[in-house]
């Protein structure tokens, strides 16, 4: 360990000690990273059914193999399985486990299926958002359909009807502050599915998954492949296939966690204080009590990056008013308008180029609560 690194670590430890001292805690534990692995379906809910296999069994086997790989190789990670055997768990129950435990990351594992003559193949990774195509809606419909196994689903999910496209409109207005991290993790997984696992790459996609809506941390859902495709089904039920998919996700998780650690370390050291916020940028403070005198400006947050990117970078080509602020990572934005609808349209037009981009609100150079800002805009 270099002297500088050592000093950094000591400072980090000092900061932890300080905060523990203030809260009155006796012992110091470096908190392990907590991953929730959620094998979809189970018990009375088989999920999709192939010629020989059931989705619930494939999901569980890949989940357990992934967990074992992590336990063997990453001692500083704790794992919670939403189920580790063949039993039924509600979608809300799954999310609650993750929320109660204050997990750092939520990963839901599923297997795809379509009823068509020409059978597609390949793996995809999903984050929460509004569907952009009928295919994407169909995947969410099928996965959300499991709530119909629950007696009180209408009450539990506030009248959400998994089969009605109208129910999905709410996902258009959701602001997910974990979106950038979720999309980043999804990207890492897709790279491994394609490169390491050699699967056909069906990309990172968005749709309205209830289970992801309920969790309060970065979250993704993988569709390992199509159980309805005969060739793919035999891969999915083979131990080689299951191990390869688990190992691919493991590699992605390892990169994600290492990056997260660097990000947290830099946040702990520099803080998120105003001195690191440059001009034409905003501070990361969230504020629900909006100041009525200053203008609220809406922007589209495009991406976050551990490294600083020049606003002239080719990724931002053709965009106006590109800026950034720092909150752990560098967050890049574009657009500037008091009109939420204009910025939301801009966001929609950019969502292909920047999957997971979302609208933020800024007032007096500070990021403010988006719901409060939209409310204020609508009431004007
Ligand atoms: Zn499923």
CSV table of C-alpha atoms and ligand atoms in Angstrom, one decimal:
chain,number,residue,atom,x,y,z
A,1,UNK,CA,0.0,0.0,0.0
A,2,UNK,CA,1.4,3.4,-0.9
A,3,UNK,CA,1.8,6.0,1.8
A,4,UNK,CA,-0.8,8.2,0.1
A,5,UNK,CA,-3.3,5.3,-0.1
A,6,UNK,CA,-2.5,4.5,3.5
A,7,UNK,CA,-3.2,8.1,4.5
A,8,UNK,CA,-6.4,8.1,2.6
A,9,UNK,CA,-7.5,5.0,4.3
A,10,UNK,CA,-6.7,6.4,7.7
A,11,UNK,CA,-8.6,9.5,7.0
A,12,UNK,CA,-11.5,7.4,5.8
A,13,UNK,CA,-11.4,5.3,9.0
A,14,UNK,CA,-11.2,8.6,11.0
A,15,UNK,CA,-14.3,9.8,9.3
A,16,UNK,CA,-16.1,6.6,10.1
A,17,UNK,CA,-14.9,6.7,13.7
A,18,UNK,CA,-16.1,10.3,14.0
A,19,UNK,CA,-19.6,9.5,12.7
A,20,UNK,CA,-19.8,6.4,15.0
A,21,UNK,CA,-18.8,8.5,17.9
A,22,UNK,CA,-21.5,11.0,17.2
A,23,UNK,CA,-24.2,8.3,16.9
A,24,UNK,CA,-22.9,6.7,20.1
A,25,UNK,CA,-22.2,3.3,18.5
A,26,UNK,CA,-19.6,1.3,20.5
A,27,UNK,CA,-17.9,-0.7,17.8
A,28,UNK,CA,-16.6,0.1,14.4
A,29,UNK,CA,-17.6,-2.2,11.5
A,30,UNK,CA,-16.8,-1.5,8.0
A,31,UNK,CA,-20.2,-2.2,6.5
A,32,UNK,CA,-20.2,-5.0,4.0
A,33,UNK,CA,-21.8,-4.3,0.6
A,34,UNK,CA,-25.3,-5.9,0.7
A,35,UNK,CA,-26.6,-7.5,-2.5
A,36,UNK,CA,-30.1,-8.8,-2.8
A,37,UNK,CA,-30.5,-11.6,-5.3
A,38,UNK,CA,-34.1,-12.2,-6.4
A,39,UNK,CA,-34.8,-15.4,-8.3
A,40,UNK,CA,-38.1,-14.7,-10.0
A,41,UNK,CA,-41.2,-16.7,-9.4
A,42,UNK,CA,-41.3,-19.9,-7.2
A,43,UNK,CA,-43.8,-22.3,-5.6
A,44,UNK,CA,-47.2,-22.1,-7.2
A,45,UNK,CA,-45.9,-19.6,-9.7
A,46,UNK,CA,-43.7,-21.5,-12.2
A,47,UNK,CA,-43.0,-18.4,-14.4
A,48,UNK,CA,-42.6,-19.2,-18.1
A,49,UNK,CA,-42.7,-22.8,-19.1
A,50,UNK,CA,-40.6,-24.5,-21.7
A,51,UNK,CA,-40.7,-28.0,-23.2
A,52,UNK,CA,-38.7,-29.4,-20.3
A,53,UNK,CA,-37.9,-26.7,-17.9
A,54,UNK,CA,-39.7,-24.1,-15.7
A,55,UNK,CA,-38.5,-20.6,-15.4
A,56,UNK,CA,-38.6,-20.6,-11.6
A,57,UNK,CA,-36.0,-23.5,-11.5
A,58,UNK,CA,-33.6,-21.9,-13.9
A,59,UNK,CA,-33.8,-18.5,-12.1
A,60,UNK,CA,-33.1,-20.2,-8.7
A,61,UNK,CA,-30.1,-22.2,-10.0
A,62,UNK,CA,-28.4,-19.3,-11.6
A,63,UNK,CA,-29.1,-17.2,-8.5
A,64,UNK,CA,-27.6,-19.7,-6.1
A,65,UNK,CA,-24.5,-20.2,-8.4
A,66,UNK,CA,-24.0,-16.4,-8.5
A,67,UNK,CA,-24.3,-16.2,-4.7
A,68,UNK,CA,-21.8,-19.0,-4.3
A,69,UNK,CA,-19.3,-17.3,-6.6
A,70,UNK,CA,-19.6,-14.1,-4.7
A,71,UNK,CA,-19.3,-15.8,-1.3
A,72,UNK,CA,-16.2,-17.6,-2.4
A,73,UNK,CA,-14.5,-14.6,-4.0
A,74,UNK,CA,-15.7,-11.4,-2.3
A,75,UNK,CA,-15.6,-11.6,1.5
A,76,UNK,CA,-16.8,-8.1,2.0
A,77,UNK,CA,-20.2,-8.8,0.3
A,78,UNK,CA,-23.3,-10.0,2.1
A,79,UNK,CA,-26.1,-11.7,0.2
A,80,UNK,CA,-29.8,-11.9,0.9
A,81,UNK,CA,-31.8,-14.2,-1.3
A,82,UNK,CA,-35.5,-13.3,-1.6
A,83,UNK,CA,-36.0,-17.1,-1.9
A,84,UNK,CA,-33.4,-19.8,-1.8
A,85,UNK,CA,-35.8,-22.7,-2.4
A,86,UNK,CA,-38.9,-23.4,-4.4
A,87,UNK,CA,-41.6,-21.3,-2.7
A,88,UNK,CA,-43.8,-18.4,-3.5
A,89,UNK,CA,-42.9,-14.8,-2.5
A,90,UNK,CA,-45.0,-11.7,-3.5
A,91,UNK,CA,-43.4,-9.0,-5.5
A,92,UNK,CA,-43.8,-6.5,-2.6
A,93,UNK,CA,-42.4,-9.1,-0.2
A,94,UNK,CA,-39.3,-9.3,-2.3
A,95,UNK,CA,-38.8,-5.6,-2.4
A,96,UNK,CA,-39.5,-5.2,1.3
A,97,UNK,CA,-36.7,-7.6,2.1
A,98,UNK,CA,-34.3,-5.4,0.2
A,99,UNK,CA,-35.6,-2.1,1.6
A,100,UNK,CA,-35.7,-3.3,5.2
A,101,UNK,CA,-32.1,-4.5,5.0
A,102,UNK,CA,-31.0,-1.2,3.3
A,103,UNK,CA,-29.4,-3.2,0.5
A,104,UNK,CA,-26.9,-1.5,-1.8
A,105,UNK,CA,-28.1,-3.3,-4.9
A,106,UNK,CA,-31.0,-5.4,-6.1
A,107,UNK,CA,-30.8,-8.0,-8.9
A,108,UNK,CA,-33.8,-9.8,-10.1
A,109,UNK,CA,-33.2,-12.9,-12.3
A,110,UNK,CA,-35.8,-14.1,-14.9
A,111,UNK,CA,-36.1,-16.1,-18.0
A,112,UNK,CA,-37.9,-14.8,-21.1
A,113,UNK,CA,-40.6,-16.4,-23.2
A,114,UNK,CA,-42.7,-15.5,-26.3
A,115,UNK,CA,-45.5,-17.3,-28.0
A,116,UNK,CA,-44.4,-16.8,-31.6
A,117,UNK,CA,-43.4,-19.1,-34.4
A,118,UNK,CA,-40.1,-17.4,-35.0
A,119,UNK,CA,-38.4,-17.8,-31.7
A,120,UNK,CA,-36.0,-15.0,-30.7
A,121,UNK,CA,-33.0,-15.8,-28.6
A,122,UNK,CA,-30.5,-13.9,-26.4
A,123,UNK,CA,-30.1,-12.2,-23.0
A,124,UNK,CA,-31.3,-8.7,-22.0
A,125,UNK,CA,-31.0,-6.6,-18.9
A,126,UNK,CA,-33.7,-4.2,-17.8
A,127,UNK,CA,-34.1,-1.1,-15.6
A,128,UNK,CA,-37.2,0.7,-14.5
A,129,UNK,CA,-38.8,3.1,-16.9
A,130,UNK,CA,-41.5,3.5,-19.5
A,131,UNK,CA,-41.6,0.9,-22.2
A,132,UNK,CA,-40.6,2.2,-25.7
A,133,UNK,CA,-42.1,-0.7,-27.7
A,134,UNK,CA,-44.8,-3.3,-27.5
A,135,UNK,CA,-42.2,-6.0,-27.0
A,136,UNK,CA,-40.9,-4.2,-24.0
A,137,UNK,CA,-44.4,-3.8,-22.6
A,138,UNK,CA,-45.1,-7.5,-23.1
A,139,UNK,CA,-42.1,-8.5,-21.0
A,140,UNK,CA,-43.2,-6.3,-18.1
A,141,UNK,CA,-46.8,-7.5,-18.5
A,142,UNK,CA,-45.7,-11.1,-18.2
A,143,UNK,CA,-43.4,-10.5,-15.2
A,144,UNK,CA,-45.9,-8.3,-13.4
A,145,UNK,CA,-48.7,-10.8,-14.1
A,146,UNK,CA,-47.4,-12.8,-11.1
A,147,UNK,CA,-49.3,-10.4,-8.8
A,148,UNK,CA,-52.5,-12.2,-10.0
A,149,UNK,CA,-51.4,-15.1,-7.8
A,150,UNK,CA,-51.9,-12.7,-4.8
A,151,UNK,CA,-55.3,-12.5,-3.3
A,152,UNK,CA,-55.2,-8.8,-2.4
A,153,UNK,CA,-53.2,-7.6,-5.4
A,154,UNK,CA,-55.7,-4.8,-6.3
A,155,UNK,CA,-55.3,-3.3,-2.8
A,156,UNK,CA,-51.6,-4.0,-2.5
A,157,UNK,CA,-50.6,-2.5,-5.8
A,158,UNK,CA,-53.2,0.4,-5.7
A,159,UNK,CA,-55.3,-0.8,-8.5
A,160,UNK,CA,-52.4,-1.6,-10.8
A,161,UNK,CA,-53.7,-3.9,-13.6
A,162,UNK,CA,-50.7,-5.8,-15.1
A,163,UNK,CA,-52.5,-6.3,-18.4
A,164,UNK,CA,-53.7,-2.8,-19.0
A,165,UNK,CA,-51.2,-0.5,-20.9
A,166,UNK,CA,-52.9,2.5,-19.1
A,167,UNK,CA,-51.5,1.2,-15.8
A,168,UNK,CA,-48.0,1.7,-17.2
A,169,UNK,CA,-48.3,5.4,-17.8
A,170,UNK,CA,-47.2,6.1,-14.2
A,171,UNK,CA,-43.7,4.9,-15.1
A,172,UNK,CA,-43.4,7.9,-17.4
A,173,UNK,CA,-43.6,10.2,-14.5
A,174,UNK,CA,-41.3,8.3,-12.2
A,175,UNK,CA,-38.1,10.0,-11.2
A,176,UNK,CA,-35.6,7.4,-10.1
A,177,UNK,CA,-32.6,8.8,-8.5
A,178,UNK,CA,-30.9,5.5,-8.7
A,179,UNK,CA,-31.4,5.3,-12.5
A,180,UNK,CA,-27.8,6.2,-13.5
A,181,UNK,CA,-26.3,3.5,-11.3
A,182,UNK,CA,-29.0,0.9,-12.4
A,183,UNK,CA,-28.3,1.6,-16.0
A,184,UNK,CA,-24.6,1.4,-15.5
A,185,UNK,CA,-24.9,-2.0,-13.8
A,186,UNK,CA,-27.2,-3.2,-16.6
A,187,UNK,CA,-24.6,-2.1,-19.1
A,188,UNK,CA,-21.9,-4.1,-17.3
A,189,UNK,CA,-24.0,-7.2,-17.2
A,190,UNK,CA,-24.9,-6.9,-20.9
A,191,UNK,CA,-21.3,-6.6,-21.8
A,192,UNK,CA,-20.6,-9.9,-20.0
A,193,UNK,CA,-23.6,-11.7,-21.4
A,194,UNK,CA,-22.4,-10.8,-24.9
A,195,UNK,CA,-18.6,-11.1,-24.4
A,196,UNK,CA,-18.0,-13.6,-21.7
A,197,UNK,CA,-21.1,-15.8,-22.0
A,198,UNK,CA,-21.3,-15.5,-25.8
A,199,UNK,CA,-25.1,-14.8,-25.8
A,200,UNK,CA,-26.9,-12.9,-28.4
A,201,UNK,CA,-27.1,-9.3,-27.1
A,202,UNK,CA,-30.6,-8.0,-26.8
A,203,UNK,CA,-29.4,-4.9,-25.0
A,204,UNK,CA,-30.3,-2.8,-22.0
A,205,UNK,CA,-33.9,-1.9,-22.0
A,206,UNK,CA,-36.5,-0.2,-19.9
A,207,UNK,CA,-40.0,-1.2,-18.9
A,208,UNK,CA,-42.4,-0.9,-16.0
A,209,UNK,CA,-41.5,-3.7,-13.6
A,210,UNK,CA,-43.4,-3.5,-10.3
A,211,UNK,CA,-40.6,-5.3,-8.4
A,212,UNK,CA,-38.1,-2.7,-9.4
A,213,UNK,CA,-40.5,0.2,-8.7
A,214,UNK,CA,-40.8,-1.0,-5.1
A,215,UNK,CA,-37.1,-1.1,-4.3
A,216,UNK,CA,-35.3,2.0,-3.1
A,217,UNK,CA,-31.8,1.3,-4.4
A,218,UNK,CA,-30.1,0.7,-7.7
A,219,UNK,CA,-31.8,-2.3,-9.3
A,220,UNK,CA,-31.9,-4.3,-12.5
A,221,UNK,CA,-33.7,-7.3,-13.8
A,222,UNK,CA,-32.1,-9.8,-16.2
A,223,UNK,CA,-33.8,-12.0,-18.7
A,224,UNK,CA,-31.3,-14.8,-19.2
A,225,UNK,CA,-32.7,-16.1,-22.4
A,226,UNK,CA,-35.8,-17.6,-24.0
A,227,UNK,CA,-37.2,-20.7,-22.5
A,228,UNK,CA,-39.6,-20.9,-25.4
A,229,UNK,CA,-36.7,-21.3,-27.8
A,230,UNK,CA,-35.7,-24.9,-27.9
A,231,UNK,CA,-32.0,-24.4,-28.4
A,232,UNK,CA,-31.8,-21.8,-25.8
A,233,UNK,CA,-33.9,-23.8,-23.4
A,234,UNK,CA,-31.4,-26.6,-23.5
A,235,UNK,CA,-28.6,-24.1,-22.8
A,236,UNK,CA,-30.6,-22.6,-19.9
A,237,UNK,CA,-31.2,-25.9,-18.3
A,238,UNK,CA,-27.7,-27.2,-18.7
A,239,UNK,CA,-25.3,-26.8,-15.8
A,240,UNK,CA,-22.7,-25.3,-18.1
A,241,UNK,CA,-25.2,-22.7,-19.3
A,242,UNK,CA,-26.3,-21.9,-15.8
A,243,UNK,CA,-22.7,-21.6,-14.5
A,244,UNK,CA,-21.6,-19.4,-17.5
A,245,UNK,CA,-24.5,-17.0,-17.0
A,246,UNK,CA,-23.9,-16.8,-13.2
A,247,UNK,CA,-20.2,-16.2,-13.9
A,248,UNK,CA,-21.0,-13.5,-16.4
A,249,UNK,CA,-23.2,-11.7,-13.9
A,250,UNK,CA,-20.5,-12.2,-11.2
A,251,UNK,CA,-17.9,-10.5,-13.3
A,252,UNK,CA,-20.3,-7.5,-13.9
A,253,UNK,CA,-21.1,-7.3,-10.2
A,254,UNK,CA,-17.4,-7.3,-9.3
A,255,UNK,CA,-16.7,-4.4,-11.6
A,256,UNK,CA,-19.7,-2.5,-10.4
A,257,UNK,CA,-18.7,-2.9,-6.7
A,258,UNK,CA,-15.1,-1.9,-7.3
A,259,UNK,CA,-16.3,1.3,-9.1
A,260,UNK,CA,-18.8,2.0,-6.3
A,261,UNK,CA,-16.0,1.7,-3.7
A,262,UNK,CA,-13.9,4.2,-5.5
A,263,UNK,CA,-16.9,6.5,-5.8
A,264,UNK,CA,-17.7,6.3,-2.1
A,265,UNK,CA,-14.1,6.8,-1.1
A,266,UNK,CA,-13.9,10.0,-3.2
A,267,UNK,CA,-17.2,11.2,-1.7
A,268,UNK,CA,-16.0,10.6,1.8
A,269,UNK,CA,-12.7,12.4,1.2
A,270,UNK,CA,-13.9,15.4,-0.7
A,271,UNK,CA,-17.4,15.5,0.7
A,272,UNK,CA,-20.1,16.9,-1.6
A,273,UNK,CA,-19.3,20.5,-0.5
A,274,UNK,CA,-20.0,23.5,-2.6
A,275,UNK,CA,-16.3,24.2,-3.3
A,276,UNK,CA,-16.3,21.3,-5.7
A,277,UNK,CA,-19.2,22.6,-7.7
A,278,UNK,CA,-18.1,24.6,-10.7
A,279,UNK,CA,-19.9,27.3,-12.5
A,280,UNK,CA,-22.7,26.2,-14.8
A,281,UNK,CA,-23.2,23.3,-12.6
A,282,UNK,CA,-25.5,22.5,-9.7
A,283,UNK,CA,-24.9,21.1,-6.2
A,284,UNK,CA,-26.4,17.8,-5.3
A,285,UNK,CA,-28.6,19.0,-2.4
A,286,UNK,CA,-32.2,17.9,-2.5
A,287,UNK,CA,-34.7,20.3,-1.2
A,288,UNK,CA,-38.4,19.8,-0.9
A,289,UNK,CA,-39.2,23.3,0.4
A,290,UNK,CA,-38.9,25.3,-2.8
A,291,UNK,CA,-38.1,28.9,-2.6
A,292,UNK,CA,-40.9,30.7,-4.4
A,293,UNK,CA,-38.9,33.6,-5.6
A,294,UNK,CA,-36.2,31.9,-7.6
A,295,UNK,CA,-36.8,30.3,-11.0
A,296,UNK,CA,-36.9,26.6,-11.3
A,297,UNK,CA,-35.0,25.3,-14.2
A,298,UNK,CA,-35.5,21.8,-15.6
A,299,UNK,CA,-32.6,19.9,-17.2
A,300,UNK,CA,-32.1,16.4,-18.6
A,301,UNK,CA,-29.5,14.4,-16.7
A,302,UNK,CA,-27.7,12.3,-19.4
A,303,UNK,CA,-25.2,10.2,-17.7
A,304,UNK,CA,-22.8,10.0,-14.8
A,305,UNK,CA,-19.1,9.2,-15.0
A,306,UNK,CA,-16.3,8.5,-12.5
A,307,UNK,CA,-14.0,10.7,-14.6
A,308,UNK,CA,-14.5,14.2,-15.8
A,309,UNK,CA,-15.6,14.4,-19.5
A,310,UNK,CA,-15.1,17.5,-21.6
A,311,UNK,CA,-18.5,19.0,-22.5
A,312,UNK,CA,-17.1,19.1,-26.1
A,313,UNK,CA,-16.8,15.3,-26.0
A,314,UNK,CA,-18.3,13.5,-29.0
A,315,UNK,CA,-20.9,11.9,-26.8
A,316,UNK,CA,-22.5,15.3,-26.4
A,317,UNK,CA,-22.3,16.2,-30.0
A,318,UNK,CA,-25.2,18.3,-31.2
A,319,UNK,CA,-26.5,19.0,-27.7
A,320,UNK,CA,-26.8,22.5,-26.3
A,321,UNK,CA,-26.2,23.8,-22.8
A,322,UNK,CA,-24.3,20.7,-21.7
A,323,UNK,CA,-23.2,21.1,-18.0
A,324,UNK,CA,-22.3,19.0,-15.1
A,325,UNK,CA,-22.4,18.8,-11.3
A,326,UNK,CA,-20.6,16.5,-8.9
A,327,UNK,CA,-22.3,14.2,-6.5
A,328,UNK,CA,-19.9,11.4,-6.0
A,329,UNK,CA,-19.5,11.0,-9.8
A,330,UNK,CA,-19.8,13.7,-12.4
A,331,UNK,CA,-23.4,14.1,-13.6
A,332,UNK,CA,-23.8,15.5,-17.0
A,333,UNK,CA,-26.9,17.4,-18.0
A,334,UNK,CA,-28.3,19.3,-21.0
A,335,UNK,CA,-31.1,21.6,-21.8
A,336,UNK,CA,-32.3,24.5,-19.6
A,337,UNK,CA,-35.9,25.5,-19.5
A,338,UNK,CA,-38.6,26.7,-17.0
A,339,UNK,CA,-41.0,24.6,-19.0
A,340,UNK,CA,-41.1,21.1,-17.7
A,341,UNK,CA,-42.9,19.7,-20.7
A,342,UNK,CA,-40.3,21.0,-23.1
A,343,UNK,CA,-37.5,19.3,-21.1
A,344,UNK,CA,-39.5,16.1,-20.7
A,345,UNK,CA,-39.9,16.0,-24.5
A,346,UNK,CA,-36.2,16.6,-24.8
A,347,UNK,CA,-35.6,13.7,-22.4
A,348,UNK,CA,-37.8,11.4,-24.5
A,349,UNK,CA,-36.0,12.3,-27.7
A,350,UNK,CA,-32.7,11.5,-26.0
A,351,UNK,CA,-33.6,8.3,-24.3
A,352,UNK,CA,-32.3,6.1,-27.1
A,353,UNK,CA,-29.0,7.8,-27.1
A,354,UNK,CA,-28.8,8.0,-23.3
A,355,UNK,CA,-30.8,5.1,-21.9
A,356,UNK,CA,-32.1,6.0,-18.4
A,357,UNK,CA,-31.7,9.8,-18.8
A,358,UNK,CA,-34.2,11.7,-16.6
A,359,UNK,CA,-35.3,15.2,-15.7
A,360,UNK,CA,-33.9,17.1,-12.8
A,361,UNK,CA,-34.9,20.4,-11.3
A,362,UNK,CA,-32.5,23.1,-10.2
A,363,UNK,CA,-33.2,26.3,-8.2
A,364,UNK,CA,-30.6,28.9,-7.3
A,365,UNK,CA,-27.8,26.5,-8.4
A,366,UNK,CA,-29.1,23.7,-6.2
A,367,UNK,CA,-30.8,20.5,-7.3
A,368,UNK,CA,-34.2,20.4,-5.7
A,369,UNK,CA,-36.9,17.8,-5.4
A,370,UNK,CA,-38.3,17.0,-8.8
A,371,UNK,CA,-41.9,16.2,-7.6
A,372,UNK,CA,-42.2,19.5,-5.7
A,373,UNK,CA,-40.8,21.3,-8.8
A,374,UNK,CA,-43.2,19.6,-11.2
A,375,UNK,CA,-46.1,20.4,-8.8
A,376,UNK,CA,-45.1,24.0,-8.6
A,377,UNK,CA,-44.8,24.2,-12.4
A,378,UNK,CA,-48.2,22.6,-12.9
A,379,UNK,CA,-49.8,25.0,-10.4
A,380,UNK,CA,-48.6,28.1,-12.1
B,1,LIG,ZN1,-40.1,-14.1,-14.9
